[in-house]
mmCIF file of C-alpha atoms in Angstrom:
data_model
loop_
_atom_site.group_PDB
_atom_site.id
_atom_site.type_symbol
_atom_site.label_atom_id
_atom_site.label_comp_id
_atom_site.label_asym_id
_atom_site.label_seq_id
_atom_site.Cartn_x
_atom_site.Cartn_y
_atom_site.Cartn_z
ATOM 1 C CA MET A 1 0.000 0.000 0.000
ATOM 2 C CA VAL A 2 1.403 3.412 -0.986
ATOM 3 C CA ALA A 3 1.335 6.038 1.757
ATOM 4 C CA ASP A 4 -0.762 9.114 1.143
ATOM 5 C CA THR A 5 1.764 11.935 0.705
ATOM 6 C CA ARG A 6 -0.613 14.692 -0.342
ATOM 7 C CA LEU A 7 0.181 18.017 1.228
ATOM 8 C CA PRO A 8 -2.140 19.444 3.868
ATOM 9 C CA SER A 9 -4.301 22.407 3.057
ATOM 10 C CA ALA A 10 -2.192 25.494 2.502
ATOM 11 C CA SER A 11 -2.352 28.346 4.950
ATOM 12 C CA SER A 12 -4.420 31.359 4.006
ATOM 13 C CA PRO A 13 -2.774 34.125 1.940
ATOM 14 C CA GLU A 14 -3.656 36.474 4.782
ATOM 15 C CA ASP A 15 -1.539 34.450 7.189
ATOM 16 C CA GLY A 16 1.869 35.834 8.111
ATOM 17 C CA PRO A 17 5.237 34.085 7.977
ATOM 18 C CA GLU A 18 4.790 32.513 11.408
ATOM 19 C CA ALA A 19 1.539 30.774 10.446
ATOM 20 C CA ARG A 20 2.857 29.727 7.038
ATOM 21 C CA LEU A 21 6.040 28.331 8.564
ATOM 22 C CA ALA A 22 4.045 26.413 11.159
ATOM 23 C CA SER A 23 1.817 24.985 8.421
ATOM 24 C CA VAL A 24 4.808 23.790 6.384
ATOM 25 C CA ARG A 25 6.526 22.317 9.420
ATOM 26 C CA SER A 26 3.331 20.427 10.200
ATOM 27 C CA GLY A 27 3.145 19.186 6.613
ATOM 28 C CA ILE A 28 6.766 18.032 6.748
ATOM 29 C CA ALA A 29 6.116 16.162 9.983
ATOM 30 C CA ASP A 30 3.051 14.469 8.484
ATOM 31 C CA ALA A 31 4.941 13.483 5.333
ATOM 32 C CA ALA A 32 7.870 12.147 7.337
ATOM 33 C CA ARG A 33 5.545 10.096 9.491
ATOM 34 C CA ALA A 34 3.796 8.683 6.395
ATOM 35 C CA ALA A 35 7.187 7.702 4.975
ATOM 36 C CA GLY A 36 8.335 6.099 8.206
ATOM 37 C CA ARG A 37 11.023 8.731 8.660
ATOM 38 C CA SER A 38 12.010 11.174 11.380
ATOM 39 C CA VAL A 39 11.828 14.942 10.885
ATOM 40 C CA ASP A 40 15.325 15.007 12.378
ATOM 41 C CA GLU A 41 16.563 13.594 9.057
ATOM 42 C CA LEU A 42 15.266 16.640 7.173
ATOM 43 C CA THR A 43 16.741 20.104 6.658
ATOM 44 C CA LEU A 44 14.326 22.871 5.725
ATOM 45 C CA VAL A 45 15.961 25.460 3.477
ATOM 46 C CA VAL A 46 13.724 28.527 3.161
ATOM 47 C CA VAL A 47 14.231 30.160 -0.232
ATOM 48 C CA THR A 48 13.807 33.916 0.094
ATOM 49 C CA LYS A 49 14.383 35.124 -3.477
ATOM 50 C CA TYR A 50 13.331 38.790 -3.937
ATOM 51 C CA HIS A 51 12.185 39.053 -0.318
ATOM 52 C CA PRO A 52 13.869 41.603 1.961
ATOM 53 C CA ALA A 53 16.479 40.809 4.576
ATOM 54 C CA SER A 54 13.929 41.841 7.200
ATOM 55 C CA LEU A 55 11.848 38.754 6.359
ATOM 56 C CA VAL A 56 14.890 36.512 6.759
ATOM 57 C CA ARG A 57 15.512 38.083 10.165
ATOM 58 C CA GLU A 58 11.884 37.436 11.125
ATOM 59 C CA LEU A 59 12.152 33.813 10.017
ATOM 60 C CA ALA A 60 15.408 33.366 11.907
ATOM 61 C CA ALA A 61 13.617 34.503 15.066
ATOM 62 C CA LEU A 62 11.106 31.715 14.390
ATOM 63 C CA GLY A 63 13.857 29.100 14.296
ATOM 64 C CA VAL A 64 14.834 29.020 10.621
ATOM 65 C CA THR A 65 18.549 28.256 10.326
ATOM 66 C CA ASP A 66 19.020 27.516 6.609
ATOM 67 C CA VAL A 67 18.296 30.095 3.925
ATOM 68 C CA GLY A 68 18.447 29.652 0.152
ATOM 69 C CA GLU A 69 19.104 32.301 -2.483
ATOM 70 C CA ASN A 70 19.064 32.141 -6.292
ATOM 71 C CA ARG A 71 20.855 35.331 -7.293
ATOM 72 C CA HIS A 72 24.419 36.200 -6.324
ATOM 73 C CA GLN A 73 24.042 39.948 -5.985
ATOM 74 C CA GLU A 74 20.949 39.633 -3.804
ATOM 75 C CA ALA A 75 22.413 36.814 -1.732
ATOM 76 C CA GLN A 76 25.650 38.679 -1.124
ATOM 77 C CA ALA A 77 23.828 41.773 0.124
ATOM 78 C CA LYS A 78 21.513 39.814 2.436
ATOM 79 C CA ALA A 79 24.345 37.750 3.899
ATOM 80 C CA ALA A 80 26.271 40.941 4.679
ATOM 81 C CA GLU A 81 23.251 42.651 6.247
ATOM 82 C CA LEU A 82 22.451 39.589 8.363
ATOM 83 C CA ALA A 83 25.995 38.688 9.348
ATOM 84 C CA ASP A 84 25.026 38.909 13.028
ATOM 85 C CA LEU A 85 22.715 35.890 12.634
ATOM 86 C CA ASP A 86 23.878 32.290 12.820
ATOM 87 C CA LEU A 87 22.531 31.220 9.423
ATOM 88 C CA THR A 88 23.628 28.620 6.895
ATOM 89 C CA TRP A 89 23.433 30.165 3.422
ATOM 90 C CA HIS A 90 22.621 27.906 0.473
ATOM 91 C CA PHE A 91 23.166 29.125 -3.076
ATOM 92 C CA VAL A 92 20.505 27.270 -5.083
ATOM 93 C CA GLY A 93 20.422 29.138 -8.411
ATOM 94 C CA GLN A 94 22.417 28.724 -11.585
ATOM 95 C CA LEU A 95 25.963 29.892 -10.945
ATOM 96 C CA GLN A 96 28.337 31.584 -13.354
ATOM 97 C CA SER A 97 31.893 30.359 -13.002
ATOM 98 C CA LYS A 98 33.187 33.942 -12.837
ATOM 99 C CA LYS A 99 31.028 34.510 -9.736
ATOM 100 C CA ALA A 100 31.965 31.286 -7.942
ATOM 101 C CA ARG A 101 34.762 32.702 -5.801
ATOM 102 C CA GLN A 102 32.581 35.614 -4.737
ATOM 103 C CA VAL A 103 29.793 33.225 -3.776
ATOM 104 C CA ARG A 104 32.229 31.191 -1.690
ATOM 105 C CA ARG A 105 32.831 34.210 0.549
ATOM 106 C CA TYR A 106 29.331 34.051 2.032
ATOM 107 C CA ALA A 107 27.667 30.793 0.948
ATOM 108 C CA ASP A 108 28.169 27.714 3.099
ATOM 109 C CA VAL A 109 26.555 25.412 0.541
ATOM 110 C CA VAL A 110 26.314 25.529 -3.256
ATOM 111 C CA GLN A 111 23.520 23.285 -4.471
ATOM 112 C CA SER A 112 23.912 23.921 -8.209
ATOM 113 C CA LEU A 113 27.198 22.351 -9.286
ATOM 114 C CA ASP A 114 26.437 21.367 -12.863
ATOM 115 C CA ARG A 115 29.343 22.365 -15.127
ATOM 116 C CA ASP A 116 33.058 21.666 -15.174
ATOM 117 C CA SER A 117 33.844 25.388 -15.325
ATOM 118 C CA VAL A 118 31.838 26.073 -12.159
ATOM 119 C CA VAL A 119 33.463 23.263 -10.213
ATOM 120 C CA ASP A 120 36.941 24.236 -11.413
ATOM 121 C CA ALA A 121 36.355 27.818 -10.282
ATOM 122 C CA PHE A 122 36.353 26.599 -6.673
ATOM 123 C CA ALA A 123 39.776 24.954 -7.002
ATOM 124 C CA PRO A 124 42.853 26.503 -5.351
ATOM 125 C CA THR A 125 44.773 29.097 -7.330
ATOM 126 C CA GLU A 126 48.115 30.829 -6.904
ATOM 127 C CA ALA A 127 46.304 33.880 -5.601
ATOM 128 C CA GLU A 128 44.148 31.770 -3.275
ATOM 129 C CA PRO A 129 46.066 28.562 -2.456
ATOM 130 C CA ASP A 130 43.994 27.647 0.617
ATOM 131 C CA PRO A 131 40.423 28.709 -0.147
ATOM 132 C CA ARG A 132 37.503 28.213 2.178
ATOM 133 C CA VAL A 133 35.970 24.739 1.846
ATOM 134 C CA ILE A 134 32.256 24.720 1.064
ATOM 135 C CA ASP A 135 29.602 22.025 0.916
ATOM 136 C CA GLY A 136 28.276 21.182 -2.532
ATOM 137 C CA PHE A 137 25.535 19.270 -4.303
ATOM 138 C CA VAL A 138 25.713 18.061 -7.891
ATOM 139 C CA GLN A 139 22.579 19.292 -9.641
ATOM 140 C CA VAL A 140 20.926 16.688 -11.850
ATOM 141 C CA ASN A 141 18.738 17.534 -14.833
ATOM 142 C CA LEU A 142 15.729 15.204 -14.683
ATOM 143 C CA THR A 143 14.281 16.498 -17.972
ATOM 144 C CA ASP A 144 15.117 15.875 -21.629
ATOM 145 C CA ASP A 145 15.817 19.574 -22.115
ATOM 146 C CA PRO A 146 19.586 20.192 -22.215
ATOM 147 C CA GLY A 147 18.910 23.884 -21.632
ATOM 148 C CA ARG A 148 17.701 23.229 -18.104
ATOM 149 C CA GLY A 149 20.191 23.482 -15.268
ATOM 150 C CA GLY A 150 21.829 20.294 -14.122
ATOM 151 C CA VAL A 151 24.033 17.446 -15.252
ATOM 152 C CA GLN A 152 22.477 14.746 -17.414
ATOM 153 C CA PRO A 153 22.074 11.507 -15.417
ATOM 154 C CA ASP A 154 24.661 9.661 -17.527
ATOM 155 C CA ASP A 155 27.260 12.334 -16.709
ATOM 156 C CA VAL A 156 26.775 12.382 -12.936
ATOM 157 C CA GLU A 157 29.712 10.119 -12.086
ATOM 158 C CA ALA A 158 32.129 12.261 -14.103
ATOM 159 C CA MET A 159 30.899 15.397 -12.335
ATOM 160 C CA VAL A 160 31.168 13.738 -8.926
ATOM 161 C CA THR A 161 34.769 12.776 -9.649
ATOM 162 C CA ARG A 162 35.571 16.329 -10.702
ATOM 163 C CA VAL A 163 34.038 17.732 -7.508
ATOM 164 C CA LEU A 164 35.980 15.305 -5.351
ATOM 165 C CA ASP A 165 39.207 16.198 -7.145
ATOM 166 C CA THR A 166 38.946 19.909 -6.298
ATOM 167 C CA GLY A 167 39.732 19.311 -2.649
ATOM 168 C CA THR A 168 37.798 22.464 -1.756
ATOM 169 C CA ILE A 169 34.239 21.171 -2.077
ATOM 170 C CA ARG A 170 32.812 18.765 0.470
ATOM 171 C CA LEU A 171 30.367 16.745 -1.633
ATOM 172 C CA ARG A 172 27.065 16.351 0.187
ATOM 173 C CA GLY A 173 25.012 14.619 -2.505
ATOM 174 C CA VAL A 174 22.653 15.483 -5.352
ATOM 175 C CA MET A 175 20.015 18.112 -6.033
ATOM 176 C CA ALA A 176 17.195 18.278 -8.577
ATOM 177 C CA VAL A 177 13.933 19.969 -9.485
ATOM 178 C CA ALA A 178 10.978 17.811 -10.524
ATOM 179 C CA PRO A 179 9.985 18.312 -14.196
ATOM 180 C CA LEU A 180 6.708 20.137 -14.739
ATOM 181 C CA ASP A 181 5.372 17.422 -17.044
ATOM 182 C CA GLU A 182 6.081 14.431 -14.804
ATOM 183 C CA GLU A 183 4.553 13.140 -11.597
ATOM 184 C CA PRO A 184 6.984 14.424 -8.925
ATOM 185 C CA ARG A 185 7.307 11.203 -6.984
ATOM 186 C CA ARG A 186 8.329 9.304 -10.107
ATOM 187 C CA ALA A 187 11.022 11.912 -10.810
ATOM 188 C CA PHE A 188 12.265 11.835 -7.235
ATOM 189 C CA ALA A 189 12.440 8.032 -7.376
ATOM 190 C CA ARG A 190 14.842 8.396 -10.302
ATOM 191 C CA LEU A 191 16.863 10.878 -8.287
ATOM 192 C CA ARG A 192 17.037 8.384 -5.434
ATOM 193 C CA THR A 193 18.578 5.828 -7.810
ATOM 194 C CA ILE A 194 21.101 8.410 -9.021
ATOM 195 C CA SER A 195 21.936 9.227 -5.405
ATOM 196 C CA GLU A 196 22.719 5.568 -4.779
ATOM 197 C CA ARG A 197 25.176 5.652 -7.685
ATOM 198 C CA VAL A 198 26.851 8.725 -6.220
ATOM 199 C CA VAL A 199 27.188 7.095 -2.810
ATOM 200 C CA SER A 200 29.013 4.178 -4.431
ATOM 201 C CA LEU A 201 31.724 6.687 -5.448
ATOM 202 C CA ALA A 202 31.515 8.995 -2.429
ATOM 203 C CA PRO A 203 30.137 7.110 0.617
ATOM 204 C CA ASP A 204 29.610 10.313 2.622
ATOM 205 C CA ALA A 205 27.575 12.025 -0.121
ATOM 206 C CA THR A 206 24.241 10.698 1.089
ATOM 207 C CA ASP A 207 22.169 13.889 1.002
ATOM 208 C CA VAL A 208 19.394 14.523 -1.516
ATOM 209 C CA SER A 209 18.056 18.045 -2.038
ATOM 210 C CA ALA A 210 14.609 17.763 -3.602
ATOM 211 C CA GLY A 211 11.111 19.051 -3.062
ATOM 212 C CA MET A 212 9.692 22.532 -3.099
ATOM 213 C CA SER A 213 6.451 24.153 -1.946
ATOM 214 C CA GLY A 214 4.144 21.942 -3.995
ATOM 215 C CA ASP A 215 5.894 18.576 -3.935
ATOM 216 C CA TYR A 216 7.939 18.249 -0.776
ATOM 217 C CA ALA A 217 5.855 15.347 0.541
ATOM 218 C CA ASP A 218 6.718 13.300 -2.558
ATOM 219 C CA ALA A 219 10.376 14.192 -2.093
ATOM 220 C CA ILE A 220 10.301 13.072 1.537
ATOM 221 C CA ALA A 221 8.693 9.791 0.491
ATOM 222 C CA GLU A 222 11.618 9.189 -1.876
ATOM 223 C CA GLY A 223 14.380 9.943 0.593
ATOM 224 C CA ALA A 224 15.030 13.683 0.316
ATOM 225 C CA THR A 225 17.105 15.127 3.139
ATOM 226 C CA HIS A 226 16.931 18.808 2.139
ATOM 227 C CA LEU A 227 13.722 20.619 1.169
ATOM 228 C CA ARG A 228 13.928 23.946 -0.673
ATOM 229 C CA ILE A 229 10.676 25.719 0.166
ATOM 230 C CA GLY A 230 9.874 29.297 -0.776
ATOM 231 C CA THR A 231 6.407 30.727 -1.358
ATOM 232 C CA ALA A 232 4.607 28.325 0.989
ATOM 233 C CA ILE A 233 6.531 30.047 3.783
ATOM 234 C CA THR A 234 7.482 33.474 2.437
ATOM 235 C CA GLY A 235 4.280 34.217 0.543
ATOM 236 C CA ASN A 236 4.231 35.387 -3.064
ATOM 237 C CA ARG A 237 7.483 36.845 -4.281
ATOM 238 C CA PRO A 238 7.696 40.596 -4.760
ATOM 239 C CA THR A 239 8.395 41.889 -8.252
ATOM 240 C CA ALA A 240 12.009 41.354 -9.242
ATOM 241 C CA PRO A 241 14.139 44.429 -8.539
#
């Protein structure tokens, strides 16, 4: 019998961040219970793209410890403004290799390693022989569209080897976004299989970053360890600056 992993009713748009966060935490707990897992296995990364630093500060006061950002310039400014908070910053957007070293200055985790040039940009250089070590996830493209971010499944092992060879990235596991035209749980099941392949090369790289506001229960059912949730907690995004 397949467990029912449908998400609970969403909080009202009139609800504030505290109510929305509580609703998502409740949904995560329900999904974990349905999957026979503990919530202690799961890391909630709240994605705050386009939202002000003041919202991140409010969420931190509510117990949020992990924050995700998609855009370097915005992430850099927020991290600087909120340097007094004990937050783990995740860079979850597509990363340009020329920005990688700047991102390393504030990001603790980069979840979008998907090109050789990006990975190589984190390697030591003559100017920076002992760079800060960051955590990283190899992003996998679960679609047939080569224009989407992520490594094709057949190329994952080569990318994992390249990450391991840098010596400056601590490989945590894999990350992916469910395709819009596929049932999320089926996609996340494929990601689980890819994760198992990665672990055969890097036994410590057991983490799986998958699941967003609309499909995190399916991701939990298929073994996700990191959930990247935005609007369900932050509310609708403001217009891009």
